[in-house]
Amino acid sequence: MSNEKTAGKPAGNLISPAENTWCPGCGNFSIEHMMKSALAELAESKGIPLEKFVIVGGIGCHGKLTDYLNVNSFYAIHGRAIPLATGIKLANPDLHVICFVGDGDTYAEGLDHLVFAAKRNADITVIVHDNRVYGLTTGQYTPTSPYGFKGRSTPDGITERPINPLELMLVSGATFVSRGYTKKLKPLKQTFKDAILHEGFSFVEVLQICATYFNLTDCYNDQVYDLEGIDTTDFDQALAKAREWDYTSLARIPLGTFYDRKMPVFGEKFRHLEKRTRSRDEAVRAVLEEYR
Amino acid sequence: MRECSVMIGGKAGEGINTAGLTIASLFNHLGYRVYMYFDYPSLIRGGHNFAVIRAAEEKIGATRDTFDILLALDQNCIDRHTEAIRDDTIVVYDSYQVVNATGHPIDVDRILKEENAPQITKNSAIIGGFCKAAGIAWEILTDVFKTTVPEKYLDVNLRVARRGYDAAPEVIRIEPLGRPTLPVLTGNQAAGLGLVRGGLDTLVAYPMTPTSNLLHFLAEHADDLSVKVIHPENEIGVMLMALGLAYAGNKTAVCTSGGGFCLMTEGLSLAGMSETPVTIVLGQRPGPSTGVPTYTSQADLHFVLNAGQGEFPRFVVVPGDLEEMYYWSAVALGLAWKYQIPSIILTDKTLAEGGYTFDIDASGAIPELPPVFADGVKPYRRYAATEDGISPLAFPPESTAPVKANSYAHDEAGFTTEKAELVAGMQEKVLRKAESLHRELETFRGVEVAGVAGAGIALVCWGSEKAACIEAAARFGVKVVRPLIFAPFPVRQWREAMLGVHRVIAVENNATGQLARLLRQNGFWVDELVLKYDGRPFSVDELERRLAEVIG
């Protein structure tokens, strides 16, 4: 994208040779390039080797990012990126695991996994490409589409209210909750870096422009503002800020980090098991003795 | 005495399963081979639970219809089993709960009061009475209690047991066989130990009868066995978490039943396409849907063989006893990793929750099945198209290029593709892998033959029905042929095993003859079906009666 150079560090071969098939003007480009820059900058400033990053995608336009970024990846299935990412992190806690998921993908098909990952404070990063419409299946409503949205499956307009994912994530136990916007590149990149460095479950909701089916650029440009001067360790304040906008009204939309707390991380209790002191045969026979 | 059947029954919540295993352990200490069937409805308190323990000189795995000894904790236990009580059945009962019985009363209520013992020790009084009635030495009972009762409860249980022991007369004497004591395990426990022996790093599972006890067993022994045990939100999460663990190099298994496996099939297809190894222990119970959740069945065979969209190889094995369960659980995990495929260990409630004497040294040497790893030199390609179809493995961060796994059709590097020749090429690579697996399995014993060699009549069966069939076959002088490997089906071995057989009778725990259907699909005819689908396994007596109708 045109403002890539101003917002981020160019990152050599982090972009793969795979052909990009996103629509012109798609917000996914911003996410791709800010993530690429975030990874490159973390590699440089924090000394995290690039091979320690693993990205996991769901299914939808967002998932193609797993092809486009030249890092370890698992292109998973609809709604299921999060448990897969949790498994990767459990197998090797040295890896930084980043999930790219869509709003239909993770708020509809995969909602249980999202809530439970937050509940257990899995040490993974979840980036939701929330364009508030199903793109790859050509324009149906999603759980965050505004009330009255007319999609191909709901031509008369939906009569359901959207869920507020930030509110949901806070009450589910997420320890890092943030919102970005694909037209605000520098803060988006910073949010990605903060989320990746956060120890515990980090959730980033990205308001993403769908240029083809639901272009909310004007609406977002009018409504968004940067969160400033809040105490990100204060749950009630974070919840109040998350409730400012209900995904339908014309209220102001806060961007930035709402909540950032350090809590025990899922999987820590398994660390001691890595040291196997006897052979498997011996371990099995020792347990058998208890049943004799 | 060559064999002995004991039944203990009472209400759910009274620890009947534990008491049954203790009785099994007592026989085991006398040198007998034991089998325990545990029958319980899906409720937590009340109802009627019972365990049937059968001990014999030779290895067994099925019950008889009548009992030599009946231990009744309540009246229900007598009333429900009148047909199983013979004139010479020794009945030991709790005289406080049982109002109408002939036999040897034990005033359990008074014993507990006088010993100031909790209600849960009731079983110990009855077991004490049982030991005396069966002529089992007090020392044997104390030895067994020392291994089965937690130390802080040992004293009170021994005191109560002694009172029960002293309250009963010696009626018979079960002679010690003077053989070494073997562990008594359930199929779930044998599967857990086999998986660990085969290299298991992590078990992921959502509780579902009849494999919840595998989850519990490994969770309890996680430290002893150095395995991570994880219970996620549902079976979909289970399967996906397992695939994530495997992608990053952890050898992972899941366990479930048919209903949970329904939810896992989405991830099963992902395992197939992404070539991610996973091992699944599936304990069958009656279905469809919730069915009869705490009972047994063999009705998920074709579901397991065909689950998932698309075409991909899988390994399906059906062990018939604990030694096979241990061996094949280890092998299934190894094959899953060597071939980067799903491996399914198909079992049922009878074997999964049943108690059996386990002889680890009779299970056979576990073969080494090392996975194929990348050389660390060439730029890594996750789906490199090799001659044998196996693409070498590498895990992040140790790789010469990004490790890109994919649910989409992909090229050798793992990038999504829809190009016709690449789509076809990758499907062919996977089919070559299936061929390699088939060839390797020719070196394993995929079909077991028992009974009378050269007999013209063969009983064919699968899984837990092995034991009842072998016992019944001896009476009719027929042979028993049983596949262990179901996918890829060992056609050559089956043909050889059936040479000279002119009549084939399939014995199965389902309503339509699923093994018979699989055999027909492979070009082998079955003449008769002997089926049972009431949620209970065949007893030896019942199978003999049913076979007599067919064989004459």
Tab-separated table of N, CA, C and O in Angstrom, chain B residues 111-165:
chain	number	residue	atom	x	y	z
B	111	ILE	N	-21.456	-53.529	62.143
B	111	ILE	CA	-19.989	-53.511	62.061
B	111	ILE	C	-19.479	-52.075	61.885
B	111	ILE	O	-18.568	-51.633	62.577
B	112	LEU	N	-20.139	-51.345	60.988
B	112	LEU	CA	-19.699	-49.972	60.730
B	112	LEU	C	-19.849	-49.104	61.977
B	112	LEU	O	-18.978	-48.306	62.310
B	113	LYS	N	-20.990	-49.289	62.661
B	113	LYS	CA	-21.217	-48.503	63.882
B	113	LYS	C	-20.161	-48.830	64.921
B	113	LYS	O	-19.541	-47.942	65.515
B	114	GLU	N	-19.929	-50.109	65.135
B	114	GLU	CA	-18.993	-50.518	66.185
B	114	GLU	C	-17.548	-50.162	65.863
B	114	GLU	O	-16.748	-49.918	66.759
B	115	GLU	N	-17.243	-50.130	64.570
B	115	GLU	CA	-15.872	-49.779	64.183
B	115	GLU	C	-15.731	-48.291	63.905
B	115	GLU	O	-14.659	-47.828	63.518
B	116	ASN	N	-16.855	-47.551	64.073
B	116	ASN	CA	-16.864	-46.121	63.795
B	116	ASN	C	-16.309	-45.846	62.392
B	116	ASN	O	-15.435	-45.007	62.195
B	117	ALA	N	-16.857	-46.590	61.428
B	117	ALA	CA	-16.329	-46.541	60.060
B	117	ALA	C	-17.323	-45.856	59.125
B	117	ALA	O	-18.535	-45.946	59.328
B	118	PRO	N	-16.849	-45.162	58.090
B	118	PRO	CA	-17.749	-44.487	57.141
B	118	PRO	C	-18.484	-45.491	56.248
B	118	PRO	O	-18.043	-46.639	56.068
B	119	GLN	N	-19.602	-45.040	55.668
B	119	GLN	CA	-20.457	-45.884	54.832
B	119	GLN	C	-19.695	-46.558	53.681
B	119	GLN	O	-19.994	-47.683	53.308
B	120	ILE	N	-18.707	-45.843	53.139
B	120	ILE	CA	-18.015	-46.343	51.945
B	120	ILE	C	-17.230	-47.624	52.248
B	120	ILE	O	-16.867	-48.371	51.341
B	121	THR	N	-17.040	-47.914	53.546
B	121	THR	CA	-16.298	-49.139	53.891
B	121	THR	C	-17.202	-50.387	53.898
B	121	THR	O	-16.719	-51.493	54.174
B	122	LYS	N	-18.484	-50.180	53.585
B	122	LYS	CA	-19.423	-51.317	53.529
B	122	LYS	C	-18.878	-52.471	52.683
B	122	LYS	O	-18.969	-53.646	53.040
B	123	ASN	N	-18.324	-52.070	51.530
B	123	ASN	CA	-17.791	-53.075	50.613
B	123	ASN	C	-16.734	-53.944	51.276
B	123	ASN	O	-16.614	-55.131	50.977
B	124	SER	N	-15.962	-53.316	52.155
B	124	SER	CA	-14.872	-54.063	52.780
B	124	SER	C	-15.419	-55.180	53.662
B	124	SER	O	-14.847	-56.269	53.736
B	125	ALA	N	-16.550	-54.892	54.330
B	125	ALA	CA	-17.175	-55.930	55.165
B	125	ALA	C	-17.617	-57.104	54.289
B	125	ALA	O	-17.407	-58.277	54.627
B	126	ILE	N	-18.220	-56.764	53.151
B	126	ILE	CA	-18.707	-57.812	52.241
B	126	ILE	C	-17.531	-58.577	51.635
B	126	ILE	O	-17.568	-59.814	51.514
B	127	ILE	N	-16.493	-57.843	51.253
B	127	ILE	CA	-15.323	-58.504	50.660
B	127	ILE	C	-14.655	-59.424	51.690
B	127	ILE	O	-14.213	-60.529	51.370
B	128	GLY	N	-14.647	-58.958	52.953
B	128	GLY	CA	-14.130	-59.819	54.025
B	128	GLY	C	-14.935	-61.113	54.105
B	128	GLY	O	-14.378	-62.215	54.153
B	129	GLY	N	-16.265	-60.969	54.068
B	129	GLY	CA	-17.142	-62.142	54.104
B	129	GLY	C	-16.917	-63.050	52.910
B	129	GLY	O	-16.887	-64.287	53.035
B	130	PHE	N	-16.726	-62.440	51.747
B	130	PHE	CA	-16.467	-63.202	50.521
B	130	PHE	C	-15.194	-64.044	50.672
B	130	PHE	O	-15.166	-65.237	50.351
B	131	CYS	N	-14.140	-63.412	51.185
B	131	CYS	CA	-12.854	-64.119	51.298
B	131	CYS	C	-12.998	-65.352	52.191
B	131	CYS	O	-12.507	-66.432	51.846
B	132	LYS	N	-13.688	-65.153	53.288
B	132	LYS	CA	-13.867	-66.295	54.191
B	132	LYS	C	-14.675	-67.402	53.521
B	132	LYS	O	-14.275	-68.575	53.527
B	133	ALA	N	-15.797	-66.996	52.895
B	133	ALA	CA	-16.675	-67.988	52.252
B	133	ALA	C	-15.941	-68.748	51.153
B	133	ALA	O	-16.200	-69.915	50.905
B	134	ALA	N	-15.021	-68.041	50.490
B	134	ALA	CA	-14.305	-68.660	49.361
B	134	ALA	C	-12.997	-69.303	49.809
B	134	ALA	O	-12.233	-69.793	48.976
B	135	GLY	N	-12.736	-69.265	51.089
B	135	GLY	CA	-11.528	-69.902	51.608
B	135	GLY	C	-10.244	-69.190	51.209
B	135	GLY	O	-9.193	-69.802	51.077
B	136	ILE	N	-10.351	-67.862	51.017
B	136	ILE	CA	-9.157	-67.082	50.661
B	136	ILE	C	-8.508	-66.593	51.962
B	136	ILE	O	-9.188	-65.990	52.806
B	137	ALA	N	-7.235	-66.826	52.110
B	137	ALA	CA	-6.543	-66.510	53.363
B	137	ALA	C	-6.569	-65.013	53.656
B	137	ALA	O	-6.489	-64.184	52.744
B	138	TRP	N	-6.674	-64.697	54.919
B	138	TRP	CA	-6.729	-63.306	55.374
B	138	TRP	C	-5.512	-62.522	54.882
B	138	TRP	O	-5.608	-61.350	54.519
B	139	GLU	N	-4.370	-63.172	54.830
B	139	GLU	CA	-3.144	-62.486	54.405
B	139	GLU	C	-3.246	-61.983	52.958
B	139	GLU	O	-2.724	-60.932	52.604
B	140	ILE	N	-3.940	-62.779	52.131
B	140	ILE	CA	-4.112	-62.352	50.730
B	140	ILE	C	-4.921	-61.058	50.692
B	140	ILE	O	-4.603	-60.106	49.975
B	141	LEU	N	-5.967	-61.017	51.500
B	141	LEU	CA	-6.815	-59.825	51.533
B	141	LEU	C	-6.009	-58.613	51.996
B	141	LEU	O	-6.097	-57.534	51.394
B	142	THR	N	-5.219	-58.781	53.029
B	142	THR	CA	-4.438	-57.623	53.498
B	142	THR	C	-3.439	-57.173	52.421
B	142	THR	O	-3.257	-55.982	52.213
B	143	ASP	N	-2.841	-58.116	51.729
B	143	ASP	CA	-1.905	-57.762	50.656
B	143	ASP	C	-2.599	-56.919	49.580
B	143	ASP	O	-2.073	-55.910	49.118
B	144	VAL	N	-3.783	-57.377	49.203
B	144	VAL	CA	-4.513	-56.665	48.148
B	144	VAL	C	-4.955	-55.287	48.636
B	144	VAL	O	-4.815	-54.293	47.925
B	145	PHE	N	-5.473	-55.208	49.847
B	145	PHE	CA	-5.927	-53.916	50.378
B	145	PHE	C	-4.770	-52.922	50.446
B	145	PHE	O	-4.954	-51.742	50.229
B	146	LYS	N	-3.586	-53.438	50.744
B	146	LYS	CA	-2.424	-52.530	50.835
B	146	LYS	C	-2.152	-51.850	49.496
B	146	LYS	O	-1.643	-50.737	49.457
B	147	THR	N	-2.472	-52.532	48.407
B	147	THR	CA	-2.219	-51.909	47.106
B	147	THR	C	-3.430	-51.137	46.590
B	147	THR	O	-3.279	-50.231	45.780
B	148	THR	N	-4.626	-51.469	47.039
B	148	THR	CA	-5.805	-50.823	46.453
B	148	THR	C	-6.395	-49.720	47.330
B	148	THR	O	-7.058	-48.830	46.830
B	149	VAL	N	-6.153	-49.754	48.628
B	149	VAL	CA	-6.770	-48.760	49.522
B	149	VAL	C	-5.724	-47.700	49.889
B	149	VAL	O	-4.602	-48.051	50.266
B	150	PRO	N	-6.075	-46.417	49.775
B	150	PRO	CA	-5.133	-45.361	50.185
B	150	PRO	C	-4.719	-45.549	51.646
B	150	PRO	O	-5.527	-45.980	52.475
B	151	GLU	N	-3.468	-45.226	51.935
B	151	GLU	CA	-2.870	-45.565	53.226
B	151	GLU	C	-3.672	-45.059	54.422
B	151	GLU	O	-3.851	-45.772	55.411
B	152	LYS	N	-4.202	-43.827	54.307
B	152	LYS	CA	-4.882	-43.278	55.485
B	152	LYS	C	-6.227	-43.967	55.763
B	152	LYS	O	-6.781	-43.822	56.840
B	153	TYR	N	-6.764	-44.680	54.752
B	153	TYR	CA	-8.016	-45.411	54.972
B	153	TYR	C	-7.786	-46.906	55.169
B	153	TYR	O	-8.731	-47.666	55.349
B	154	LEU	N	-6.520	-47.307	55.119
B	154	LEU	CA	-6.224	-48.734	55.142
B	154	LEU	C	-6.674	-49.393	56.454
B	154	LEU	O	-7.345	-50.423	56.449
B	155	ASP	N	-6.336	-48.748	57.546
B	155	ASP	CA	-6.615	-49.359	58.846
B	155	ASP	C	-8.103	-49.614	59.044
B	155	ASP	O	-8.521	-50.712	59.398
B	156	VAL	N	-8.923	-48.596	58.793
B	156	VAL	CA	-10.361	-48.749	59.032
B	156	VAL	C	-10.958	-49.810	58.099
B	156	VAL	O	-11.805	-50.622	58.502
B	157	ASN	N	-10.478	-49.825	56.843
B	157	ASN	CA	-10.983	-50.825	55.902
B	157	ASN	C	-10.596	-52.237	56.325
B	157	ASN	O	-11.390	-53.173	56.197
B	158	LEU	N	-9.400	-52.382	56.835
B	158	LEU	CA	-8.959	-53.704	57.289
B	158	LEU	C	-9.753	-54.161	58.512
B	158	LEU	O	-10.127	-55.329	58.633
B	159	ARG	N	-10.058	-53.207	59.396
B	159	ARG	CA	-10.839	-53.563	60.593
B	159	ARG	C	-12.234	-54.039	60.192
B	159	ARG	O	-12.723	-55.063	60.674
B	160	VAL	N	-12.848	-53.279	59.281
B	160	VAL	CA	-14.193	-53.641	58.827
B	160	VAL	C	-14.155	-54.984	58.082
B	160	VAL	O	-15.009	-55.856	58.286
B	161	ALA	N	-13.149	-55.146	57.234
B	161	ALA	CA	-13.029	-56.387	56.462
B	161	ALA	C	-12.857	-57.580	57.393
B	161	ALA	O	-13.445	-58.652	57.182
B	162	ARG	N	-12.088	-57.392	58.452
B	162	ARG	CA	-11.848	-58.491	59.391
B	162	ARG	C	-13.156	-58.934	60.053
B	162	ARG	O	-13.410	-60.115	60.247
B	163	ARG	N	-13.986	-57.932	60.394
B	163	ARG	CA	-15.278	-58.256	61.018
B	163	ARG	C	-16.144	-59.057	60.053
B	163	ARG	O	-16.825	-59.999	60.449
B	164	GLY	N	-16.118	-58.637	58.759
B	164	GLY	CA	-16.865	-59.387	57.734
B	164	GLY	C	-16.307	-60.790	57.586
B	164	GLY	O	-17.056	-61.770	57.450
B	165	TYR	N	-14.995	-60.885	57.603
B	165	TYR	CA	-14.304	-62.173	57.457
B	165	TYR	C	-14.744	-63.129	58.566
B	165	TYR	O	-15.069	-64.296	58.320
